[in-house]
Structures are given as structure tokens and as C-alpha cells.
Coordinates of C-alpha atoms in Angstrom, one line a residue:
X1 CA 0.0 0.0 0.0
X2 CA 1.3 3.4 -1.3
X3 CA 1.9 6.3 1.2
X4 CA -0.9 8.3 -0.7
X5 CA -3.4 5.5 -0.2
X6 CA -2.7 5.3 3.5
X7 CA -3.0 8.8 4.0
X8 CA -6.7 9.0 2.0
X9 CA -7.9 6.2 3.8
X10 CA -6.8 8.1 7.2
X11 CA -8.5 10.9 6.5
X12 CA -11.4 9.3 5.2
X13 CA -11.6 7.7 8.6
X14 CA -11.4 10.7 10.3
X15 CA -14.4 12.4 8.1
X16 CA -16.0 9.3 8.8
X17 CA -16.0 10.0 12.5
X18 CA -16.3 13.7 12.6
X19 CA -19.6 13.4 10.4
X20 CA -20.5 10.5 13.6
X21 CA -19.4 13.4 16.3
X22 CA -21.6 16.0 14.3
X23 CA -25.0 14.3 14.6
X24 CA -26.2 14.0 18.0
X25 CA -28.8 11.4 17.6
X26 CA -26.5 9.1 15.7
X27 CA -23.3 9.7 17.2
X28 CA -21.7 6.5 18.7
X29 CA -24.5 4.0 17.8
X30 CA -22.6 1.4 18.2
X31 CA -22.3 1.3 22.0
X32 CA -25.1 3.5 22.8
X33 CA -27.9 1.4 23.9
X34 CA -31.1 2.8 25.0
X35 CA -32.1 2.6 28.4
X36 CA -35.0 0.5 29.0
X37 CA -34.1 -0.8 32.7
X38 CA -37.7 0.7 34.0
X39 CA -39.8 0.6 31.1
X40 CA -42.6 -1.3 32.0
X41 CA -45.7 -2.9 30.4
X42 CA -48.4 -0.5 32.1
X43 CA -47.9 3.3 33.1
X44 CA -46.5 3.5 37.4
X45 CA -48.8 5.8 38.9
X46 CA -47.6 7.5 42.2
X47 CA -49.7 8.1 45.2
X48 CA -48.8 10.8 47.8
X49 CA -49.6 9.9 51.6
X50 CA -51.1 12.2 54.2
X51 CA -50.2 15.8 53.9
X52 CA -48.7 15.1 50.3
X53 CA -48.7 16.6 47.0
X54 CA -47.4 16.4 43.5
X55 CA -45.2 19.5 43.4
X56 CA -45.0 22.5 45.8
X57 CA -43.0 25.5 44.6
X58 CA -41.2 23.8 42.0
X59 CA -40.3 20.6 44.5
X60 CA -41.3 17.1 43.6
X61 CA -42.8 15.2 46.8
X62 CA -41.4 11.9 44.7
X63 CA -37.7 14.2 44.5
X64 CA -36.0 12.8 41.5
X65 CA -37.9 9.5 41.4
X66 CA -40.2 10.5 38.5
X67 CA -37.2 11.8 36.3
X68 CA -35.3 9.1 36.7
X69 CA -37.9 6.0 36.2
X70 CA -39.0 8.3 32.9
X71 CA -35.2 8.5 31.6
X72 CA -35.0 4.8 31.5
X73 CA -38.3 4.2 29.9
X74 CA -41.2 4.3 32.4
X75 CA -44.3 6.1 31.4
X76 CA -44.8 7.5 35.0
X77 CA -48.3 9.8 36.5
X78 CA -48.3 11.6 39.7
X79 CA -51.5 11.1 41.5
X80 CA -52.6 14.2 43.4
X81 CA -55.6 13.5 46.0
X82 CA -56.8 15.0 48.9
X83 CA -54.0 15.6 51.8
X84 CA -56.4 14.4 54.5
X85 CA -59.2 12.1 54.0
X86 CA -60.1 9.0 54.7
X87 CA -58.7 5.8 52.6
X88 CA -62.0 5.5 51.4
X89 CA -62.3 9.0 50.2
X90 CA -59.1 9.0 49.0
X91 CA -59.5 6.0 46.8
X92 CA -62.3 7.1 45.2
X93 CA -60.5 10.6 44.1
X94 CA -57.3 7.4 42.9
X95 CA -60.1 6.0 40.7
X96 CA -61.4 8.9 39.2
X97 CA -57.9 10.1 38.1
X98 CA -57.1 6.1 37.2
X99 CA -60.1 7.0 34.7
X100 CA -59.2 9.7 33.3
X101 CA -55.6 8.2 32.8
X102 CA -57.3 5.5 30.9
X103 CA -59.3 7.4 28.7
X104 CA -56.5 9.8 27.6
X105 CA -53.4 6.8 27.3
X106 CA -55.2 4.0 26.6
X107 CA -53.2 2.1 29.0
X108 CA -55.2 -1.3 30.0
X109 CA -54.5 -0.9 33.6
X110 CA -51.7 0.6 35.8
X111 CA -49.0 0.1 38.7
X112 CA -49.7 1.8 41.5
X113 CA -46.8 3.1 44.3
X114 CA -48.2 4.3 47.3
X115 CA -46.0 5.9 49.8
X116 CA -47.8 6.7 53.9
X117 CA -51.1 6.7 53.4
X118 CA -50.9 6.3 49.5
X119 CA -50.5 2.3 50.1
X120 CA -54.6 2.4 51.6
X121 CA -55.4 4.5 49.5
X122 CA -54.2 2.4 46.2
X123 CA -55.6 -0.4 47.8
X124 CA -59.1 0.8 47.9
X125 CA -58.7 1.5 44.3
X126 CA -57.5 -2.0 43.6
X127 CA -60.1 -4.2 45.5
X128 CA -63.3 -2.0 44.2
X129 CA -61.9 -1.4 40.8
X130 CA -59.4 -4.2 39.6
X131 CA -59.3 -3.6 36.0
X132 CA -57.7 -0.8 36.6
X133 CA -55.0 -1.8 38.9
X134 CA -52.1 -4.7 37.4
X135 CA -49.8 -4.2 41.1
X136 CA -49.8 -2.4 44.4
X137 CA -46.8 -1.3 46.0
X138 CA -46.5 -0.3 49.1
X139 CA -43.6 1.9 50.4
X140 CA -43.8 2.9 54.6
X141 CA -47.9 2.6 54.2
X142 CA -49.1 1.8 58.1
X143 CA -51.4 -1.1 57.0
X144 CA -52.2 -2.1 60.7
X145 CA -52.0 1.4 61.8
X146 CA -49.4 3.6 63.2
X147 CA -48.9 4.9 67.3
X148 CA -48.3 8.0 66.4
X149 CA -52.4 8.2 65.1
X150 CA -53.2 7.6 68.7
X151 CA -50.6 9.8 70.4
X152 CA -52.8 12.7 68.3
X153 CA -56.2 11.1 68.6
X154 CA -55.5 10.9 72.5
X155 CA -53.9 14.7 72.9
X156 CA -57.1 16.2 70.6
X157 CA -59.5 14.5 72.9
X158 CA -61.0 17.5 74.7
X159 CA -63.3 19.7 72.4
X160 CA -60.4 22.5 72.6
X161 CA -57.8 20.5 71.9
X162 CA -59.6 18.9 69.4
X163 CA -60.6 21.8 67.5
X164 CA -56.8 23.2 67.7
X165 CA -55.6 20.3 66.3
X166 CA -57.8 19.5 63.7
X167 CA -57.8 23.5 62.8
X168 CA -54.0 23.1 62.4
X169 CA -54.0 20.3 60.5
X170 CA -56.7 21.3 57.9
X171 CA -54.8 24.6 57.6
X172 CA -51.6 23.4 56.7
X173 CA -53.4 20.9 54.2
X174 CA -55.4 23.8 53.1
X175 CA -52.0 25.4 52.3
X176 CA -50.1 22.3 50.8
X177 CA -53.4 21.6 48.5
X178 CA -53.4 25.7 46.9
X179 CA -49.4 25.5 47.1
X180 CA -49.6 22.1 44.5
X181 CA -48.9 22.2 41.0
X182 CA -52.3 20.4 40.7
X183 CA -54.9 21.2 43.5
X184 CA -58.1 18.9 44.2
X185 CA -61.1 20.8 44.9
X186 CA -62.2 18.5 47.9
X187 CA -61.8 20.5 51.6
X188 CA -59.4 19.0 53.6
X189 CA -60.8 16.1 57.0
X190 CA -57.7 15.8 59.2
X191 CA -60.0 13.7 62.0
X192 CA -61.1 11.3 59.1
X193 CA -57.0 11.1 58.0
X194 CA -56.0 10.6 61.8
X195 CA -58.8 7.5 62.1
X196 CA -57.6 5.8 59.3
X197 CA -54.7 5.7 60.0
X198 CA -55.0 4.8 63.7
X199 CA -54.6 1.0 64.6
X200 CA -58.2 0.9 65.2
X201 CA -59.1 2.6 62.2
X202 CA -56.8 0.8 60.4
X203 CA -58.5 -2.7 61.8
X204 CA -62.1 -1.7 60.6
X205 CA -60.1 -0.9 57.2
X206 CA -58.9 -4.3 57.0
X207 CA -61.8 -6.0 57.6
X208 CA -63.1 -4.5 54.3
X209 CA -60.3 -4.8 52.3
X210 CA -58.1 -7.5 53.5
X211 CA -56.3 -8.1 50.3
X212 CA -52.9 -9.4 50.9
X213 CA -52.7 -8.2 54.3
X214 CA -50.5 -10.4 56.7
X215 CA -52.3 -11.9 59.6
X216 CA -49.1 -11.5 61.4
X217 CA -45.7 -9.7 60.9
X218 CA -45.2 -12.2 58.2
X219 CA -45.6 -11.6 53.8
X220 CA -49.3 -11.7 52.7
X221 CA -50.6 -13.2 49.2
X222 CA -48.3 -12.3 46.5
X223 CA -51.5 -11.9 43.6
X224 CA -55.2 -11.2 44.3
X225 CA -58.1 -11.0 41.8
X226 CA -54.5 -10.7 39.2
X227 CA -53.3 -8.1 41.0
X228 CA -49.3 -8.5 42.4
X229 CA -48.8 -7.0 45.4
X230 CA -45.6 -5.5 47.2
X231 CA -44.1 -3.5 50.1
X232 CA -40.6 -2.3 51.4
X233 CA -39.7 0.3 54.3
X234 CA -37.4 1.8 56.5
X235 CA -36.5 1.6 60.0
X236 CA -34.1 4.1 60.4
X237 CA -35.5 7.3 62.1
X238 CA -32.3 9.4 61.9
X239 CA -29.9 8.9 58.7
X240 CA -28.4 12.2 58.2
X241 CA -27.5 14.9 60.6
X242 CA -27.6 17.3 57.7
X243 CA -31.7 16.7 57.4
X244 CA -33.3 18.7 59.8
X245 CA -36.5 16.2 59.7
X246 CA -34.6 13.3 61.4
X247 CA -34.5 15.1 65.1
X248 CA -38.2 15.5 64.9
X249 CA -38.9 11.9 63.4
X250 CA -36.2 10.8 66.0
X251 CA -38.7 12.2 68.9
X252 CA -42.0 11.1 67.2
X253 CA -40.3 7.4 67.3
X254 CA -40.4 7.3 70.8
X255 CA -43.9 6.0 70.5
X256 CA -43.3 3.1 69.1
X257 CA -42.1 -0.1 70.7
X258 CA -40.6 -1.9 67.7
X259 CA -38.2 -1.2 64.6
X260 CA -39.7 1.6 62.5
X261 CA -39.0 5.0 60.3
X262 CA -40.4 7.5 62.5
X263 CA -44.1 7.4 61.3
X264 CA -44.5 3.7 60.9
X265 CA -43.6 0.5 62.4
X266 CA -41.9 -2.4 60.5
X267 CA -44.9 -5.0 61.1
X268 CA -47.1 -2.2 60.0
X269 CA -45.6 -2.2 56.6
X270 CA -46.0 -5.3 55.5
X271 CA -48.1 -6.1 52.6
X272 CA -47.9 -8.9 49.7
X273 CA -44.5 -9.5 49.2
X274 CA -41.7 -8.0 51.4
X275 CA -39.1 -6.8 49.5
X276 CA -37.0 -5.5 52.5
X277 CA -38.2 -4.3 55.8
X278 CA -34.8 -2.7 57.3
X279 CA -33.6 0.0 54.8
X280 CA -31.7 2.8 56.4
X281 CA -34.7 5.1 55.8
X282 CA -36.8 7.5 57.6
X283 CA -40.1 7.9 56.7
X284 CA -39.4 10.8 54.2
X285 CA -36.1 9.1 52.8
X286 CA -38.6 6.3 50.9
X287 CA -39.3 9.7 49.3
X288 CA -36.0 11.1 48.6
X289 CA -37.0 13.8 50.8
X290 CA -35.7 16.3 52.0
X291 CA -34.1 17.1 49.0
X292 CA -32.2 13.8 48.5
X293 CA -30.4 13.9 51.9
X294 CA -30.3 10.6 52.8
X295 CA -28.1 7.7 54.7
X296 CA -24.7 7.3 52.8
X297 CA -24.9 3.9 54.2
X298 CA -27.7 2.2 52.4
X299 CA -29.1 2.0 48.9
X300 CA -29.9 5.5 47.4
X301 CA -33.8 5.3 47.7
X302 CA -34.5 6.6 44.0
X303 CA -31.9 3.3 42.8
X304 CA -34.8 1.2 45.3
X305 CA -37.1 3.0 43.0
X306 CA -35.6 1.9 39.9
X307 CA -35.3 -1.7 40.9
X308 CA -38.7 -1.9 41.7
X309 CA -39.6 -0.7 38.3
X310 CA -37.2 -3.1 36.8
X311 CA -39.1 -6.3 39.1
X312 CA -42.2 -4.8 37.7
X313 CA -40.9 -5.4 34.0
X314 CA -39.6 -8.6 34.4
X315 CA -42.8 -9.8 35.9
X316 CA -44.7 -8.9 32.5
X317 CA -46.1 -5.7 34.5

């Protein structure tokens, strides 16, 4: 091979390359691969718990968890129901919106993540209307109830104290609902949000929709009426000194008398299949709250996020 012929077929392979580097959506093809880790069969919907919202002043309650289950190929919805309501109430506003969802994506049913009071909440939509629903997860939901229901229950017992507390809790849900990106029109029941999710409350609740709740502290059914069913939680009250959240979860776990993430107890959480019980996670960790600032010690909870989306897929869902 001539010198001349080397050089041309040099620079021809340069062109080459630079005519690669210049067009963005075909540049490097060959070991580009999209990413389809999360990109499941049927649209993830994501259900707030009490006090929760889609987006307040530009701030995701799910804090990087929708962005990054999109990126790798989930379709993903943000439910936005009332802040404080019963599960009941709640479930009916999930239904509505599951609806509407239908109607506009022609999706033939959905997976629904509820974090807190989110996990009732998808389950009321799952057991009355299960051709909607294809799986329930579960993420820190108090299935049996949570202590800390009580501990507010028993200090708003008096008419005063009642009022006060009830007047303070509507207020700020009053505040949180007209802050969101999406507001509901319903008024805000913080006595009907506290009964749910008391372990009373949370008994009757049960009773009426008992799909795959443990009896014990044990896994309940996996599948019901077709639907797949899952939980995971924390039990980690403080992770990060930088979060000024953990001190006041740190003190509200005082009224508990087992493993839990400030708000709810380990047992509690348990639903379907247990995926894991004992993250390092508070209660607003499983929500990449505040801001991300989490336990450098455990899995970064938008990566639990991701795997879960990933299980989803690779169960056909």
C-alpha cells in the first residue's frame, strides 16, 4: 500500500467520525444502547400519603424518582388526591384520576406506588376497581396502623384540643393543596386522616379490604383478583445529621415499641411481598425527601425506585 493510499484512507476515517461526532442522535451508535431498565408494560402511577402533594414551589414530593424512572423508559403519572381524608375517600378521588388516565393513554390498567397513606389509598382502588390496577406497592404505608395516630387522637380529645388540632391540620393541608402544581377541589378532614390511619381505624379498614394483608408480621398473598402486590420500608428514624427532619422523626419514634421510620412501624408495613423491611430510611427518605439527603450507608432510595420498576418489568407488569 502506497503512502498516498494510507493517507486517503486516514483521512477518510477521520471524516468518517467527525460526520459520527456532528450528529447527536446518531453519534456513537454502536455502543449507545437505549435505556430500558424501568420501562414497563403498564404506566407507574404515584400516590402521595397524608399531607402530600405532587409538586409545591417547583419541588417534587417523589424528589428525583419520577425523572429518573422516565429517563429509562417508564411512562410514569403523579396522582394528586386529597391531603387528609379518609382511605375511602381518597380511593375514590385514585379511581377517578385512574379514569381519566385510561381514557387519555389508553393504558389497559396501571402500577400503582403508594408511599404513607398512599398504600390504603391504592388499595381501595385495587379491590373496588381491579381492572384498573395490574400491582400495588407499598412503600412505609401503616397497613395495621401507626402509634403515632393515637398519640394525636388521645392529645385532641378534649373539644379545645380537638378543635386546635384539627384547625391546624386542615390549615396546613389547606395550604399544601393551593401550594400544588395540581390542587383537588375537595376540603381538607384531618379527623377522618388521623382515624384511618389509627390501629383501630386501620383494623375496621382491614376487615373491608383485606387483600394481601399479613395476619401476622409475616408476607401476605403475592396476587389477588390478578393483581401483584408489594411492600418495602425503612426503620431508620435518623440517617443524616444534615436533614433537619430526622431530630423531629427521631422524637416522634419514641412511640413506638418496635423497629420503625419514625411514622411507621416495620410489622405495619407489611403487605404482599416484602421486599425489604430494614432500609436505612426514615419515613421521608422512601421519598427522597428532603431534598435527596439521605443515609450514605444504604441504597440510594431513587436506585430502590428503579429496581422496583425493573421487578415490575420482568414480571410482565
Amino acid at each position: 500500500m502506497t503512502t498516498q493510499v494510507m493517507k486517503t484512507g486516514i483521512a477518510g476515517l477521520a471524516l468518517a467520525i467527525l460526520v459520527a461526532v456532528s450528529q447527536p442522535s446518531q453519534a456513537f451508535w454502536f455502543w449507545k444502547k437505549k435505556d430500558t431498565y424501568t420501562e414497563t408494560q403498564y404506566p407507574i402511577v404515584l400516590v402521595h400519603g397524608m399531607l402530600g402533594f405532587d409538586a409545591v414551589l417547583g419541588v417534587d414530593y417523589w424528589y428525583r424518582i419520577t425523572g429518573e424512572l422516565t429517563r429509562s423508559g417508564a411512562e410514569v403519572y403523579v396522582a394528586q388526591v386529597t391531603a387528609l381524608d379518609s382511605s375511602e375517600a381518597r380511593g375514590l378521588e385514585l379511581i377517578a384520576q385512574l379514569e381519566n388516565l385510561k381514557a387519555i393513554t389508553g393504558a389497559d390498567g396501571f402500577n400503582l406506588i403508594g408511599h404513607s397513606h398512599g398504600g390504603p389509598t391504592s388499595r381501595v382502588a385495587a379491590s373496588l376497581r381491579p381492572d384498573l390496577v395490574k400491582s400495588v406497592t407499598s412503600v412505609g404505608s401503616p397497613h395495621k396502623g401507626s402509634p403515632v395516630a393515637d398519640v394525636v387522637l388521645g392529645v385532641s380529645e378534649s373539644p379545645v384540643a380537638e378543635t386546635v388540632v384539627t384547625g391546624v391540620l386542615n390549615g396546613l393541608g389547606t395550604l399544601i393543596n393551593g401550594l400544588s402544581s395540581n390542587p383537588t377541589d375537595n376540603g381538607q378532614d384531618a379527623m377522618a386522616s388521623l382515624q384511618a390511619l389509627s390501629p383501630a381505624g386501620s383494623a375496621a379498614f382491614n376487615q373491608q379490604y383485606p387483600e394481601a394483608i399479613p395476619a401476622d408480621c409475616g408476607e401476605g398473598d403475592y396476587a389477588v383478583n390478578g393483581i401483584r402486590y408489594y411492600s418495602w420500608s425503612g426503620t431508620e428514624p435518623f440517617t443524616n445529621p444534615l436533614d433537619v427532619t430526622d431530630y423531629a422523626l427521631t422524637l416522634v419514634a419514641l412511640a413506638f415499641d418496635e423497629p420503625n421510620d419514625g411514622l411507621v412501624g416495620r410489622c405495619s408495613s407489611h403487605m404482599g411481598m416484602v421486599i425489604r423491611d430494614d432500609y436505612k430510611m426514615n419515613h421521608l427518605d422512601e421519598v427522597n425527601q428532603v431534598l435527596g439527603i439521605h443515609s450514605l450507608l444504604d441504597t440510594d432510595p431513587v436506585t430502590v425506585y428503579r429496581q422496583h420498576a425493573n421487578r415490575l418489568k420482568n414480571a410482565g407488569l
